[in-house]
Amino acid sequence: MYESQDIANRIKTHAKSKGIRLKQMLSDCKLGINTISQMSKGNDMLSKNLAKIADYLDCSVDYLLGRTDNPEVNR
């Protein structure tokens, strides 16, 4: 099972490494401003929203889920 808190931490860490502000990312993805903080509290995210974030961060959903440590997207 995937922990929402772990996914939120991966999103935050990867966004920071790319110089992306969470507020801007969430706005661009048309997601609520509290999306990441809600995940940090244990709330789940819809898979379509996780895919939006992965696309925005140019990484794989598998990376955000913690299935791999390689953020590269297979194209």
CSV table of C-alpha atoms in Angstrom, one decimal:
chain,number,residue,atom,x,y,z
A,1,MET,CA,0.0,0.0,0.0
A,2,TYR,CA,1.2,3.5,-0.7
A,3,GLU,CA,1.2,6.1,2.0
A,4,SER,CA,-0.1,9.5,1.2
A,5,GLN,CA,2.5,11.1,3.4
A,6,ASP,CA,5.3,9.4,1.5
A,7,ILE,CA,3.9,10.5,-1.8
A,8,ALA,CA,3.5,14.1,-0.6
A,9,ASN,CA,7.1,14.1,0.5
A,10,ARG,CA,8.3,12.8,-2.8
A,11,ILE,CA,6.3,15.5,-4.6
A,12,LYS,CA,7.7,18.2,-2.4
A,13,THR,CA,11.3,17.0,-2.7
A,14,HIS,CA,11.2,16.6,-6.5
A,15,ALA,CA,9.5,19.9,-7.0
A,16,LYS,CA,12.1,21.6,-4.9
A,17,SER,CA,14.9,19.9,-6.8
A,18,LYS,CA,13.5,21.4,-10.0
A,19,GLY,CA,13.0,24.8,-8.5
A,20,ILE,CA,9.2,24.5,-8.8
A,21,ARG,CA,7.0,26.2,-6.2
A,22,LEU,CA,4.1,23.9,-5.0
A,23,LYS,CA,1.6,26.7,-5.1
A,24,GLN,CA,2.3,27.4,-8.7
A,25,MET,CA,2.4,23.7,-9.6
A,26,LEU,CA,-1.0,23.1,-8.0
A,27,SER,CA,-2.5,26.2,-9.7
A,28,ASP,CA,-1.1,25.1,-13.1
A,29,CYS,CA,-2.5,21.6,-12.6
A,30,LYS,CA,-5.9,23.1,-11.5
A,31,LEU,CA,-5.7,21.4,-8.1
A,32,GLY,CA,-6.6,22.8,-4.7
A,33,ILE,CA,-4.0,24.8,-2.8
A,34,ASN,CA,-4.3,22.4,0.1
A,35,THR,CA,-3.9,19.2,-1.9
A,36,ILE,CA,-0.3,18.4,-0.7
A,37,SER,CA,-1.0,19.4,2.9
A,38,GLN,CA,-4.1,17.1,2.9
A,39,MET,CA,-1.9,14.3,1.6
A,40,SER,CA,0.6,15.0,4.3
A,41,LYS,CA,-2.3,14.4,6.8
A,42,GLY,CA,-3.0,11.0,5.2
A,43,ASN,CA,-5.8,11.9,2.7
A,44,ASP,CA,-5.6,10.0,-0.6
A,45,MET,CA,-5.2,11.6,-4.0
A,46,LEU,CA,-7.1,10.6,-7.1
A,47,SER,CA,-4.9,8.8,-9.6
A,48,LYS,CA,-5.7,11.4,-12.4
A,49,ASN,CA,-4.4,14.2,-10.1
A,50,LEU,CA,-1.3,12.2,-9.3
A,51,ALA,CA,-0.7,11.8,-13.1
A,52,LYS,CA,-1.2,15.6,-13.6
A,53,ILE,CA,1.5,16.3,-11.0
A,54,ALA,CA,3.9,13.6,-12.5
A,55,ASP,CA,3.5,15.2,-15.9
A,56,TYR,CA,4.1,18.7,-14.5
A,57,LEU,CA,7.2,17.5,-12.7
A,58,ASP,CA,8.3,15.5,-15.7
A,59,CYS,CA,8.7,12.3,-13.7
A,60,SER,CA,6.9,9.0,-13.6
A,61,VAL,CA,3.9,8.2,-11.3
A,62,ASP,CA,6.0,5.1,-10.2
A,63,TYR,CA,8.6,7.5,-8.9
A,64,LEU,CA,6.0,9.5,-6.9
A,65,LEU,CA,4.6,6.3,-5.5
A,66,GLY,CA,8.1,5.1,-4.4
A,67,ARG,CA,8.2,2.1,-6.8
A,68,THR,CA,11.4,3.4,-8.2
A,69,ASP,CA,14.1,5.8,-7.3
A,70,ASN,CA,14.5,6.8,-10.9
A,71,PRO,CA,12.3,9.8,-11.7
A,72,GLU,CA,12.8,9.4,-15.5
A,73,VAL,CA,9.7,8.9,-17.6
A,74,ASN,CA,9.8,6.0,-20.1
A,75,ARG,CA,8.9,7.5,-23.4
